[in-house]
Amino acid sequence: MSRSALLPLRAALALALGLGGVACAATLRVTVTDRQGEPAANVAVVVLPARPAPLPPPAAATTVVTQERMQFLPMVTMVHPGTTVRFTNRDSFDHHVRGVGPAHSFELRTNARPAPGEPAPEVTLTQPGPVRLSCHLHSTMRGGLYVSESPWFGVTDENGLAVIAAVPPGPYRVKLWHPEQFLDQAEVPGELPADAATHTQAAQLNFAPRKRRPR
Ligand SMILES: [Cu+2]
């Protein structure tokens, strides 16, 4: 191997040794717009690196989806496989939650203002994929759960931004999902430069979600 060919190799080795490999991962900022070009909130964003770095399996966790003022809060919750989702009702009336997805479907009743210590209904999600949430009693209630097939994921905020940390460099695909979509979203290919600390990726939905009532 020539000397010039060795130089980038040495630089990469020094970087990996000196910084313990941390510099080899970067923050990916995914900005999602709807079909009209407006920022799209509550979009599940999954990053699938072509060369995923091995990560320790996440510890079992429980997360809470609240029913409040006839809304699911948060509207979209992303979890690792194996996470338990607890449904807590903060309204003064009952809800009858329905979850529908390719891997998980369930129905559960959440009582109005549960007494202190009264157990809230829970569902453990083991398989990757989306679950649409609705309510039998209130047709306007919509939400979603997304069990991520990748450890790199995030939900977009009001500005359409999802910030995903420690993504390994190289080519990747971004998957999007929104609970109101009728058609799957096209995957967005991108590439994270090896020397980048942050990288921004734009993506667009193939429809415009309804505007949500402010909290
Ligand atoms: Cu309801």
PDB file of C-alpha atoms and ligand atoms in Angstrom, residues 70 93-96 135-138 141, ligand 1:
ATOM      1  CA  MET A  70     -60.417  13.614  24.203  1.00  0.00           C
ATOM      2  CA  PHE A  93     -65.600  10.203  31.316  1.00  0.00           C
ATOM      3  CA  ASP A  94     -64.584   6.724  30.154  1.00  0.00           C
ATOM      4  CA  HIS A  95     -62.664   5.904  26.999  1.00  0.00           C
ATOM      5  CA  HIS A  96     -62.725   2.673  25.065  1.00  0.00           C
ATOM      6  CA  CYS A 135     -61.635   5.333  20.691  1.00  0.00           C
ATOM      7  CA  HIS A 136     -64.967   3.569  20.263  1.00  0.00           C
ATOM      8  CA  LEU A 137     -66.727   6.339  22.166  1.00  0.00           C
ATOM      9  CA  HIS A 138     -65.101   9.420  20.624  1.00  0.00           C
ATOM     10  CA  MET A 141     -59.580  10.619  18.977  1.00  0.00           C
TER      11      MET A 141
HETATM   12 CU    CU B   1     -62.743   8.206  24.134  1.00  0.00          CU
END
